[in-house]
Every structure is written in C-alpha cells, then in structure tokens.
Short mmCIF file of N, CA and C in Angstrom, two decimals:
data_model
loop_
_atom_site.label_atom_id
_atom_site.label_comp_id
_atom_site.label_asym_id
_atom_site.label_seq_id
_atom_site.Cartn_x
_atom_site.Cartn_y
_atom_site.Cartn_z
N MET F 1 113.43 82.06 85.27
CA MET F 1 112.58 82.96 85.71
C MET F 1 112.51 82.72 87.68
N LYS F 2 112.78 83.98 87.93
CA LYS F 2 113.01 84.50 89.50
C LYS F 2 111.61 84.28 90.08
N PRO F 3 111.47 83.81 91.20
CA PRO F 3 110.19 83.31 91.84
C PRO F 3 109.81 85.00 92.42
N VAL F 4 108.56 85.19 92.18
CA VAL F 4 107.94 86.44 92.56
C VAL F 4 106.92 86.17 93.83
N ARG F 5 107.24 86.26 95.09
CA ARG F 5 105.99 86.12 96.09
C ARG F 5 105.63 87.62 96.78
N SER F 6 106.15 88.62 96.18
CA SER F 6 105.55 89.92 96.83
C SER F 6 106.51 91.00 95.91
N VAL F 7 106.01 92.00 95.43
CA VAL F 7 106.38 92.99 94.98
C VAL F 7 105.90 94.63 95.92
N GLU F 8 106.94 95.29 96.40
CA GLU F 8 106.68 96.34 97.03
C GLU F 8 107.40 97.35 96.70
N GLY F 9 107.04 98.77 96.90
CA GLY F 9 107.81 99.84 96.28
C GLY F 9 106.74 101.04 95.92
N ARG F 10 107.66 102.05 95.37
CA ARG F 10 106.60 102.92 94.76
C ARG F 10 105.83 102.62 93.44
N ALA F 11 104.60 102.73 93.04
CA ALA F 11 104.06 102.93 92.12
C ALA F 11 103.60 103.74 91.11
N ILE F 12 103.92 103.96 89.72
CA ILE F 12 103.49 104.64 88.87
C ILE F 12 102.36 104.92 88.34
N PRO F 13 101.62 106.14 89.18
CA PRO F 13 100.27 105.98 88.63
C PRO F 13 99.85 106.66 87.36
N PHE F 14 99.88 105.88 86.13
CA PHE F 14 99.67 106.38 84.84
C PHE F 14 98.40 106.22 84.50
N GLY F 15 97.84 105.27 84.70
CA GLY F 15 96.00 105.35 84.80
C GLY F 15 95.59 105.62 83.36
N GLN F 16 96.03 105.27 82.14
CA GLN F 16 95.70 105.41 80.84
C GLN F 16 95.07 104.10 80.35
N LYS F 17 94.11 104.32 79.51
CA LYS F 17 93.17 103.09 79.30
C LYS F 17 93.73 102.59 77.82
N ASN F 18 93.20 101.55 77.40
CA ASN F 18 93.61 101.21 76.15
C ASN F 18 94.90 101.33 75.45
N VAL F 19 96.00 101.15 76.63
CA VAL F 19 97.39 101.54 75.97
C VAL F 19 97.60 100.03 75.14
N ASP F 20 98.03 100.10 74.02
CA ASP F 20 98.51 99.02 73.32
C ASP F 20 100.14 98.66 73.38
N THR F 21 100.44 97.61 72.73
CA THR F 21 101.77 97.21 72.94
C THR F 21 102.56 98.14 71.99
N ASP F 22 101.93 98.77 70.87
CA ASP F 22 103.05 99.80 70.13
C ASP F 22 103.36 100.76 71.03
N VAL F 23 102.56 101.32 72.12
CA VAL F 23 102.79 102.59 72.92
C VAL F 23 103.68 101.90 73.77
N ILE F 24 103.34 100.35 74.45
CA ILE F 24 104.67 100.01 75.39
C ILE F 24 106.12 100.00 74.47
N ILE F 25 106.23 99.49 73.59
CA ILE F 25 107.43 99.33 72.74
C ILE F 25 107.16 99.40 71.24
N SER F 26 107.53 100.34 70.75
CA SER F 26 107.13 100.66 69.37
C SER F 26 108.04 99.73 68.30
N ALA F 27 107.42 99.36 67.02
CA ALA F 27 108.18 98.45 66.12
C ALA F 27 109.47 98.41 66.01
N GLU F 28 109.94 99.80 66.10
CA GLU F 28 111.47 99.51 65.76
C GLU F 28 112.40 98.92 66.62
N TRP F 29 111.64 98.78 67.84
CA TRP F 29 112.32 98.18 68.91
C TRP F 29 112.22 96.39 68.67
N LEU F 30 111.48 96.36 67.73
CA LEU F 30 111.34 94.54 67.89
C LEU F 30 112.48 93.89 66.77
N LYS F 31 113.74 94.58 66.26
CA LYS F 31 114.69 93.72 65.60
C LYS F 31 115.66 92.94 66.24
N THR F 32 115.28 93.34 67.74
CA THR F 32 116.27 92.39 68.40
C THR F 32 115.61 91.09 69.06
N ILE F 33 116.36 90.01 69.56
CA ILE F 33 116.03 88.89 70.17
C ILE F 33 116.48 88.81 71.52
N SER F 34 117.18 89.80 72.09
CA SER F 34 117.69 90.25 73.54
C SER F 34 116.54 91.07 73.91
N ARG F 35 116.59 90.71 75.33
CA ARG F 35 115.56 91.09 76.28
C ARG F 35 116.44 92.62 76.83
N GLU F 36 117.63 92.50 76.81
CA GLU F 36 118.41 93.64 77.40
C GLU F 36 118.32 95.14 76.80
N GLY F 37 118.18 96.14 77.23
CA GLY F 37 118.19 97.59 76.68
C GLY F 37 116.96 98.01 76.25
N LEU F 38 115.78 97.31 76.25
CA LEU F 38 114.58 97.54 75.75
C LEU F 38 113.78 98.30 76.36
N GLY F 39 114.22 98.27 77.91
CA GLY F 39 113.54 99.53 78.92
C GLY F 39 113.66 100.63 78.17
N ALA F 40 114.78 100.91 77.67
CA ALA F 40 115.20 102.60 77.14
C ALA F 40 113.95 103.07 76.11
N GLY F 41 113.16 102.01 75.45
CA GLY F 41 112.63 102.24 74.41
C GLY F 41 110.85 102.08 74.74
N ALA F 42 110.74 101.80 76.21
CA ALA F 42 109.43 101.64 76.69
C ALA F 42 108.75 103.11 76.98
N PHE F 43 107.42 103.24 76.26
CA PHE F 43 106.92 104.33 76.39
C PHE F 43 107.34 105.27 75.85
N GLU F 44 108.08 105.18 74.37
CA GLU F 44 109.11 106.22 74.02
C GLU F 44 108.24 107.10 73.49
N SER F 45 107.05 106.89 72.82
CA SER F 45 106.19 108.42 72.56
C SER F 45 105.82 108.88 73.61
N ILE F 46 105.58 108.47 74.54
CA ILE F 46 104.85 109.52 75.97
C ILE F 46 106.27 109.86 76.43
N ARG F 47 107.17 109.51 76.72
CA ARG F 47 108.48 109.86 77.31
C ARG F 47 108.91 111.12 76.36
N ALA F 48 108.52 111.20 75.15
CA ALA F 48 109.02 112.09 74.36
C ALA F 48 108.20 113.48 74.55
N GLN F 49 107.20 113.22 75.33
CA GLN F 49 106.25 114.52 75.93
C GLN F 49 107.11 115.28 77.06
N GLU F 50 106.92 116.11 77.38
CA GLU F 50 107.85 117.06 78.34
C GLU F 50 107.04 116.89 79.74
N GLY F 51 107.38 116.61 80.56
CA GLY F 51 106.93 116.32 81.97
C GLY F 51 105.93 115.26 82.16
N ASN F 52 106.58 114.15 81.21
CA ASN F 52 105.60 112.91 81.55
C ASN F 52 106.12 112.11 82.70
N ILE F 53 104.93 111.22 82.89
CA ILE F 53 104.97 110.78 84.26
C ILE F 53 106.44 109.63 84.45
N PHE F 54 106.62 109.01 83.30
CA PHE F 54 107.66 108.17 83.40
C PHE F 54 109.29 108.47 83.52
N ASP F 55 109.66 109.89 83.37
CA ASP F 55 110.65 110.30 83.76
C ASP F 55 110.71 111.27 85.07
N ASP F 56 109.63 111.02 85.44
CA ASP F 56 109.56 112.04 86.58
C ASP F 56 110.47 111.40 87.97
N PRO F 57 111.28 112.00 88.55
CA PRO F 57 111.91 111.68 89.74
C PRO F 57 111.48 111.20 90.49
N GLU F 58 110.11 111.34 90.83
CA GLU F 58 109.29 111.05 92.04
C GLU F 58 108.88 109.58 91.87
N TYR F 59 109.15 108.84 90.73
CA TYR F 59 108.81 107.64 90.55
C TYR F 59 110.12 106.63 90.30
N ALA F 60 111.39 107.49 90.72
CA ALA F 60 112.49 106.68 89.84
C ALA F 60 112.57 105.45 90.52
N GLY F 61 112.65 104.15 89.84
CA GLY F 61 112.99 102.97 90.35
C GLY F 61 111.56 102.05 90.74
N ALA F 62 110.55 102.89 90.35
CA ALA F 62 109.13 102.19 90.70
C ALA F 62 109.04 100.68 90.16
N SER F 63 108.44 99.71 90.82
CA SER F 63 108.52 98.50 90.56
C SER F 63 107.11 98.23 90.06
N ILE F 64 106.17 98.84 90.20
CA ILE F 64 104.71 98.87 89.95
C ILE F 64 104.49 99.88 89.12
N LEU F 65 103.47 99.28 88.17
CA LEU F 65 102.71 100.65 87.29
C LEU F 65 100.97 99.98 87.52
N ILE F 66 100.44 101.26 87.62
CA ILE F 66 99.04 101.27 87.70
C ILE F 66 98.47 101.95 86.41
N ALA F 67 97.65 101.24 85.63
CA ALA F 67 97.08 101.40 84.37
C ALA F 67 95.88 101.36 84.33
N GLY F 68 95.35 101.88 83.06
CA GLY F 68 93.68 101.79 82.96
C GLY F 68 93.38 100.72 82.20
N ASP F 69 92.12 100.57 82.04
CA ASP F 69 91.40 99.14 81.24
C ASP F 69 92.00 98.79 79.87
N ASN F 70 91.97 97.61 79.77
CA ASN F 70 92.41 97.13 78.33
C ASN F 70 93.69 97.09 78.14
N PHE F 71 94.73 97.18 79.18
CA PHE F 71 96.38 97.17 78.91
C PHE F 71 96.89 96.20 78.28
N GLY F 72 97.60 96.62 77.13
CA GLY F 72 98.28 95.64 76.76
C GLY F 72 97.88 95.21 75.18
N CYS F 73 96.41 95.99 74.87
CA CYS F 73 95.94 95.44 73.70
C CYS F 73 96.73 95.60 72.55
N GLY F 74 96.19 95.25 71.20
CA GLY F 74 97.15 95.50 70.17
C GLY F 74 97.67 94.05 69.93
N SER F 75 99.05 94.23 69.07
CA SER F 75 99.83 93.18 68.79
C SER F 75 100.31 92.14 69.61
N SER F 76 100.72 91.16 69.61
CA SER F 76 100.95 89.93 70.39
C SER F 76 102.63 90.23 70.89
N ARG F 77 103.43 91.08 70.54
CA ARG F 77 104.52 91.28 70.77
C ARG F 77 104.87 90.86 72.12
N GLU F 78 106.07 90.12 72.06
CA GLU F 78 106.58 89.52 73.54
C GLU F 78 107.15 90.50 73.98
N HIS F 79 107.97 91.56 72.84
CA HIS F 79 108.89 92.60 73.53
C HIS F 79 108.21 93.72 74.53
N ALA F 80 107.02 93.65 74.76
CA ALA F 80 106.31 94.51 75.41
C ALA F 80 106.61 94.29 76.99
N ALA F 81 106.26 92.90 77.26
CA ALA F 81 106.74 92.22 78.65
C ALA F 81 107.97 92.30 78.93
N TRP F 82 109.16 92.34 77.99
CA TRP F 82 110.43 92.51 78.03
C TRP F 82 110.78 94.02 78.38
N ALA F 83 109.98 94.81 77.46
CA ALA F 83 110.69 96.04 77.99
C ALA F 83 110.24 96.33 79.21
N LEU F 84 108.93 96.11 79.37
CA LEU F 84 108.38 96.74 81.12
C LEU F 84 109.36 95.75 82.25
N ASP F 85 109.86 94.70 81.99
CA ASP F 85 110.56 94.20 82.92
C ASP F 85 112.14 94.98 82.84
N ASP F 86 112.66 95.11 81.57
CA ASP F 86 114.04 95.62 81.62
C ASP F 86 113.77 97.21 82.12
N MET F 87 112.81 97.95 82.04
CA MET F 87 112.49 99.49 82.95
C MET F 87 112.26 99.12 84.43
N GLY F 88 112.39 98.02 84.69
CA GLY F 88 112.26 97.49 86.31
C GLY F 88 110.94 97.16 86.71
N ILE F 89 109.73 97.39 86.00
CA ILE F 89 108.49 96.98 86.38
C ILE F 89 108.39 95.51 86.41
N LYS F 90 107.94 95.30 87.84
CA LYS F 90 107.62 93.80 88.05
C LYS F 90 106.20 93.45 88.05
N ALA F 91 105.28 94.43 88.39
CA ALA F 91 103.67 94.23 88.54
C ALA F 91 102.98 95.39 87.75
N ILE F 92 101.83 95.16 87.03
CA ILE F 92 101.27 96.16 86.64
C ILE F 92 99.69 95.64 87.05
N ILE F 93 99.10 96.93 87.46
CA ILE F 93 97.64 96.63 88.05
C ILE F 93 96.68 97.48 87.31
N ALA F 94 96.12 96.68 86.74
CA ALA F 94 94.70 97.45 85.99
C ALA F 94 93.58 96.59 86.18
N PRO F 95 92.31 97.60 85.73
CA PRO F 95 91.01 96.81 85.70
C PRO F 95 90.95 95.48 84.60
N SER F 96 91.55 95.63 83.73
CA SER F 96 91.59 94.38 82.59
C SER F 96 93.30 94.38 81.81
N PHE F 97 93.29 93.29 81.25
CA PHE F 97 94.44 92.91 80.27
C PHE F 97 94.01 92.64 79.08
N SER F 98 94.86 92.41 77.53
CA SER F 98 94.56 91.77 76.61
C SER F 98 94.99 90.32 77.19
N ASP F 99 94.20 89.42 77.11
CA ASP F 99 94.61 88.19 77.11
C ASP F 99 95.97 87.63 76.44
N ILE F 100 96.52 88.20 75.27
CA ILE F 100 98.01 87.88 74.73
C ILE F 100 98.91 88.59 75.90
N PHE F 101 98.25 89.93 76.07
CA PHE F 101 99.70 90.48 76.81
C PHE F 101 99.75 89.85 78.38
N SER F 102 98.74 89.33 79.27
CA SER F 102 98.53 89.00 80.16
C SER F 102 99.35 87.46 79.95
N GLY F 103 98.88 86.57 78.94
CA GLY F 103 99.68 85.73 79.04
C GLY F 103 101.34 85.69 78.65
N ASN F 104 101.71 86.78 77.88
CA ASN F 104 103.13 87.13 77.60
C ASN F 104 103.93 87.69 79.06
N ALA F 105 103.20 88.34 80.02
CA ALA F 105 103.77 88.78 81.20
C ALA F 105 103.87 87.70 82.02
N PHE F 106 102.78 86.38 82.21
CA PHE F 106 103.00 85.50 83.28
C PHE F 106 104.32 84.80 82.81
N LYS F 107 104.61 84.79 81.21
CA LYS F 107 105.55 83.60 80.78
C LYS F 107 106.91 84.60 80.88
N ASN F 108 106.71 85.63 81.29
CA ASN F 108 108.02 86.12 81.82
C ASN F 108 108.10 86.70 83.44
N GLY F 109 107.56 86.62 84.23
CA GLY F 109 107.33 86.37 85.54
C GLY F 109 107.19 88.02 85.76
N LEU F 110 106.02 88.60 84.72
CA LEU F 110 105.66 89.87 85.32
C LEU F 110 104.04 89.58 85.88
N LEU F 111 103.82 90.33 87.04
CA LEU F 111 102.66 89.88 87.59
C LEU F 111 101.43 91.03 86.98
N ALA F 112 100.26 90.65 86.44
CA ALA F 112 99.26 91.51 85.73
C ALA F 112 97.96 91.15 86.56
N ILE F 113 98.10 92.29 87.54
CA ILE F 113 97.02 91.76 88.72
C ILE F 113 95.27 92.72 88.00
N ALA F 114 94.57 92.06 88.07
CA ALA F 114 93.32 92.87 87.84
C ALA F 114 92.46 93.30 89.12
N LEU F 115 92.22 94.63 88.96
CA LEU F 115 91.29 94.92 90.37
C LEU F 115 90.01 95.92 89.80
N PRO F 116 89.04 96.37 90.23
CA PRO F 116 88.00 97.29 89.92
C PRO F 116 88.51 98.31 89.90
N GLN F 117 87.87 98.91 88.99
CA GLN F 117 88.37 100.63 88.79
C GLN F 117 88.33 101.47 90.02
N THR F 118 87.42 101.40 90.82
CA THR F 118 87.31 101.81 92.52
C THR F 118 88.51 101.64 92.92
N ALA F 119 89.29 100.53 92.97
CA ALA F 119 90.21 100.13 93.47
C ALA F 119 91.74 100.73 92.88
N ILE F 120 91.45 100.92 91.71
CA ILE F 120 92.63 101.54 90.61
C ILE F 120 92.62 102.92 91.04
N ASP F 121 91.70 103.67 91.19
CA ASP F 121 91.25 105.10 91.62
C ASP F 121 91.88 105.24 92.93
N ARG F 122 91.89 104.55 93.64
CA ARG F 122 92.56 105.00 95.12
C ARG F 122 93.90 104.24 95.09
N LEU F 123 94.44 103.55 94.38
CA LEU F 123 95.54 103.32 94.15
C LEU F 123 96.30 104.55 93.44
N MET F 124 96.02 104.94 92.66
CA MET F 124 96.49 106.14 91.72
C MET F 124 96.67 107.36 92.77
N GLU F 125 95.75 107.24 93.87
CA GLU F 125 95.61 108.33 94.92
C GLU F 125 97.14 108.30 95.70
N VAL F 126 97.17 107.01 96.25
CA VAL F 126 97.99 106.44 97.05
C VAL F 126 99.45 106.37 96.55
N ALA F 127 99.54 105.98 95.26
CA ALA F 127 100.75 106.01 94.63
C ALA F 127 101.72 107.58 94.56
N LYS F 128 100.57 108.62 94.59
CA LYS F 128 101.07 110.02 94.37
C LYS F 128 102.52 110.17 95.71
N THR F 129 102.04 109.19 96.67
CA THR F 129 103.11 109.61 97.86
C THR F 129 103.85 108.66 98.54
N ASP F 130 102.58 107.49 98.53
CA ASP F 130 103.25 106.20 99.32
C ASP F 130 103.34 104.73 98.39
N PRO F 131 104.05 104.00 98.93
CA PRO F 131 104.41 102.88 98.37
C PRO F 131 103.13 101.92 98.02
N VAL F 132 103.12 100.67 97.72
CA VAL F 132 102.10 99.64 97.29
C VAL F 132 102.46 98.13 97.33
N THR F 133 101.83 97.49 98.04
CA THR F 133 102.50 95.99 98.25
C THR F 133 101.36 95.14 97.52
N ILE F 134 102.33 94.07 97.01
CA ILE F 134 101.48 93.28 96.15
C ILE F 134 102.17 91.86 96.73
N ASP F 135 100.96 91.10 97.48
CA ASP F 135 101.51 89.91 98.38
C ASP F 135 100.94 88.59 97.40
N MET F 136 101.66 87.92 96.94
CA MET F 136 101.16 86.85 96.13
C MET F 136 100.35 85.59 96.82
N GLU F 137 100.82 85.23 98.00
CA GLU F 137 100.31 84.27 98.84
C GLU F 137 98.86 84.52 99.26
N SER F 138 98.69 85.87 99.72
CA SER F 138 97.33 86.09 100.09
C SER F 138 96.38 86.73 99.03
N MET F 139 97.54 87.10 97.82
CA MET F 139 96.41 87.75 96.83
C MET F 139 95.83 88.87 97.14
N THR F 140 96.63 89.97 97.60
CA THR F 140 96.21 91.14 98.14
C THR F 140 96.91 92.24 97.65
N VAL F 141 96.64 93.34 97.47
CA VAL F 141 97.06 94.46 97.16
C VAL F 141 97.01 95.57 98.26
N THR F 142 97.71 95.92 99.18
CA THR F 142 97.70 96.55 100.18
C THR F 142 98.30 98.17 100.38
N THR F 143 98.16 98.97 101.01
CA THR F 143 98.89 100.39 101.38
C THR F 143 99.21 100.54 102.45
N PRO F 144 99.70 101.72 102.96
CA PRO F 144 100.04 102.11 104.57
C PRO F 144 98.98 102.62 105.06
N TYR F 145 97.64 102.72 103.98
CA TYR F 145 96.51 103.17 104.82
C TYR F 145 95.40 102.09 105.19
N GLN F 146 95.94 101.11 105.20
CA GLN F 146 95.03 99.96 105.52
C GLN F 146 94.11 99.73 104.58
N ASP F 147 94.19 100.12 103.11
CA ASP F 147 93.52 99.59 102.21
C ASP F 147 94.10 97.88 101.63
N ARG F 148 93.08 97.19 101.45
CA ARG F 148 93.25 95.87 101.36
C ARG F 148 92.44 95.66 99.84
N PHE F 149 92.95 95.10 98.92
CA PHE F 149 92.29 94.79 97.72
C PHE F 149 92.70 93.54 97.25
N GLU F 150 91.56 92.48 97.53
CA GLU F 150 92.04 90.92 96.93
C GLU F 150 92.13 90.75 95.60
N PHE F 151 92.70 90.44 94.91
CA PHE F 151 92.46 90.17 93.64
C PHE F 151 92.54 88.34 93.32
N GLU F 152 92.28 87.96 91.90
CA GLU F 152 92.12 86.69 92.06
C GLU F 152 93.35 85.94 90.62
N MET F 153 93.38 84.92 90.93
CA MET F 153 94.63 84.42 89.76
C MET F 153 94.48 82.66 89.74
N ASP F 154 94.57 82.49 88.33
CA ASP F 154 94.51 80.80 88.40
C ASP F 154 95.62 80.37 89.37
N ALA F 155 94.88 79.24 90.04
CA ALA F 155 96.06 78.90 91.00
C ALA F 155 97.39 78.23 90.26
N PHE F 156 97.41 77.74 88.90
CA PHE F 156 98.36 77.36 88.11
C PHE F 156 99.48 78.51 88.22
N ARG F 157 99.11 79.87 87.68
CA ARG F 157 99.64 81.02 87.50
C ARG F 157 100.29 81.50 88.96
N GLN F 158 99.59 81.33 89.96
CA GLN F 158 100.00 81.85 91.13
C GLN F 158 101.29 80.72 91.33
N LYS F 159 101.13 79.72 91.36
CA LYS F 159 102.11 78.73 91.79
C LYS F 159 103.16 78.56 90.93
N CYS F 160 103.12 78.81 89.57
CA CYS F 160 104.40 78.97 88.84
C CYS F 160 105.21 80.37 89.19
N LEU F 161 104.49 81.52 89.26
CA LEU F 161 105.26 82.75 89.62
C LEU F 161 105.75 82.81 90.97
N MET F 162 105.26 82.50 91.88
CA MET F 162 105.80 81.80 93.27
C MET F 162 107.01 81.35 93.46
N GLU F 163 106.99 80.29 92.49
CA GLU F 163 108.27 79.16 92.47
C GLU F 163 109.23 79.62 91.34
N GLY F 164 108.82 80.42 90.50
CA GLY F 164 109.57 80.78 89.46
C GLY F 164 109.80 79.89 88.44
N LEU F 165 108.73 79.13 87.89
CA LEU F 165 108.56 78.11 87.23
C LEU F 165 108.40 78.74 85.91
N ASP F 166 109.21 78.38 84.64
CA ASP F 166 108.82 78.99 83.44
C ASP F 166 108.67 77.44 82.73
N GLU F 167 107.94 77.46 81.37
CA GLU F 167 108.01 76.12 80.82
C GLU F 167 108.38 75.20 80.88
N ILE F 168 110.06 75.73 80.53
CA ILE F 168 111.45 74.40 80.52
C ILE F 168 111.32 73.96 82.12
N ASP F 169 111.36 74.48 82.98
CA ASP F 169 111.57 74.35 84.27
C ASP F 169 110.02 73.29 84.69
N LEU F 170 108.84 73.85 84.26
CA LEU F 170 107.71 72.73 84.31
C LEU F 170 108.07 71.33 83.56
N THR F 171 108.50 71.67 82.56
CA THR F 171 108.92 70.15 81.95
C THR F 171 110.03 69.55 82.63
N MET F 172 110.80 70.27 82.92
CA MET F 172 112.12 69.49 83.71
C MET F 172 111.73 69.02 85.24
N THR F 173 110.38 69.10 85.87
CA THR F 173 109.97 68.61 86.91
C THR F 173 109.59 67.05 86.49
N ASN F 174 109.24 66.85 85.50
CA ASN F 174 108.73 65.57 85.11
C ASN F 174 110.02 64.83 84.42
N SER F 175 111.31 65.25 84.69
CA SER F 175 112.49 64.50 84.08
C SER F 175 112.43 63.19 84.45
N SER F 176 111.96 62.59 85.41
CA SER F 176 112.28 61.24 85.74
C SER F 176 111.29 60.45 84.82
N ALA F 177 109.57 61.00 84.73
CA ALA F 177 108.95 60.30 84.16
C ALA F 177 109.25 60.18 82.28
N ILE F 178 109.86 61.57 82.04
CA ILE F 178 110.38 61.44 80.61
C ILE F 178 111.40 60.22 80.44
N ASP F 179 112.39 60.14 81.26
CA ASP F 179 113.04 59.11 81.20
C ASP F 179 112.78 58.04 81.10
N ARG F 180 111.55 57.71 82.03
CA ARG F 180 111.40 56.46 82.17
C ARG F 180 110.69 56.11 80.74
N HIS F 181 109.95 56.96 80.21
CA HIS F 181 109.35 56.62 78.70
C HIS F 181 110.10 56.47 77.65
N GLU F 182 110.91 56.93 77.72
CA GLU F 182 112.24 56.74 76.48
C GLU F 182 112.81 55.58 76.86
N GLN F 183 113.33 55.32 78.30
CA GLN F 183 113.60 53.80 78.18
C GLN F 183 112.84 52.67 77.66
N LYS F 184 111.20 52.91 78.19
CA LYS F 184 110.51 52.21 77.69
C LYS F 184 109.82 51.95 76.40
N VAL F 185 110.41 53.12 75.66
CA VAL F 185 110.03 53.27 74.12
C VAL F 185 111.41 52.88 73.46
N ASP F 186 112.38 52.78 73.79
CA ASP F 186 113.72 52.13 73.61
C ASP F 186 113.80 50.69 73.84
N SER F 187 112.97 50.36 74.86
CA SER F 187 112.83 49.17 74.76
C SER F 187 112.10 48.16 74.09
N ALA F 188 110.77 48.96 73.62
CA ALA F 188 110.04 48.17 72.78
C ALA F 188 110.33 48.28 71.56
N GLN F 189 111.02 49.17 71.02
CA GLN F 189 111.50 49.67 69.88
C GLN F 189 113.00 49.93 69.43
N PRO F 190 113.51 48.76 69.90
CA PRO F 190 114.84 48.89 69.74
C PRO F 190 115.76 49.67 68.33
N TRP F 191 114.75 49.54 67.16
CA TRP F 191 115.26 50.60 65.85
C TRP F 191 114.98 51.52 66.19
N HIS F 192 114.53 52.19 67.04
CA HIS F 192 114.38 53.71 67.62
C HIS F 192 115.43 54.37 68.06
N LYS F 193 116.48 53.39 68.51
CA LYS F 193 117.61 54.04 69.32
C LYS F 193 118.46 54.83 68.09
N PRO F 194 119.29 56.09 68.53
CA PRO F 194 120.11 56.66 67.77
C PRO F 194 121.57 55.66 67.50
N VAL F 195 121.95 55.46 66.20
CA VAL F 195 122.93 54.83 65.78
C VAL F 195 124.12 55.79 66.57
N PRO F 196 124.80 54.73 67.20
CA PRO F 196 126.40 55.89 67.65
C PRO F 196 127.07 56.19 66.55
N ALA F 197 127.71 57.22 66.76
CA ALA F 197 128.70 57.82 65.67
C ALA F 197 130.00 57.32 65.55
#
C-alpha cells in the first residue's frame, strides 16, 4: 500500500446520498479478482446518463469524490474500493459511510473522510471551480478560500495510511518477535519441527 500523507486536486461534487456498492460497481464486474480495469465499471449506471458528472471534462483526473450521507451502503464488496482506486479516486468526503465500506477503503489505502453536511455543502460549491486539499497529518480539509474543516480518524488508521502499512506490512513489522517465538517453540517442542525433504 502506498503512503498517503495528503491528497490535493479537483474534487467531483457528486453529493448523492445513500450510494450503495451496487451503484459504485455493479455485480457483473465482480467476476474478477484483479483490481485493474474496474474503474471502467465504476458508477456505470450513472455514466449511462447523458451529461453525468463523472464524464464531465471539467473533473477529468479528479482524485477526490464528494458524496452524500451513507456512502458505500449495501453489500460488502471490496470491488467498490478497488473500482474507485482504479478510476483515480484517492479520497471520498461524505457526512457518513457504511462501516464495511469504510473498512474496505482503509484496507485499500483510500481515505474516507467524514465531515458535517455544512462542510460538504461548502466543498460542493468550491469543487465546481477550485481544488481541495486533504492533509492527513493535521487531519484537515482546506480550500483556496481559507476554508478549514477538521476531521477525526482513529490514530491507528491514520498511522497505517500515512506510512502505507497494510495488514501484511503490519505483521512484518513484528517479524523479529515472530522468529523468536518460532525458535522458542522449536526448542520446547522438537517434534514440532518440519521433517527435511
């Protein structure tokens, strides 16, 4: 997982509430275990509508998505986080998230930033013309107009995201302790050792 210390750039002012994972990536895209190419299926039902915000050239390359309340509700598909990442989204800002989606986002290095609706309303306006900045160290979302919105995040999640630590990386930080434990078990239980081939 890549470290995420900040995300800066244009944001898509989507704003829709109760966006479920089937809207983010529909079921027919779930036949793959590859994360690549899923961005093409992200928000497919919305992109089928003429003039949709996701295909607006104004927001091409946007790395932030501003959404409404209860983003990522529905099924637990991890493909939703994969699809957002594959389409270039690095952070989602919304008033609230489904717990499962929030967990999947975290495990895949996506920022799920919860802010009050008043802050979302302001960011929706700013995003129409100007960039938005998310700083993970100060845990703030700012705009060129001196708007500054503070958000909260579990200290463990903040550390993992800023240092790019996924579950495997976290385990490997304890590799010396794991080796010592295995040596201790091997000494105490010699029958436990694997037989050489």
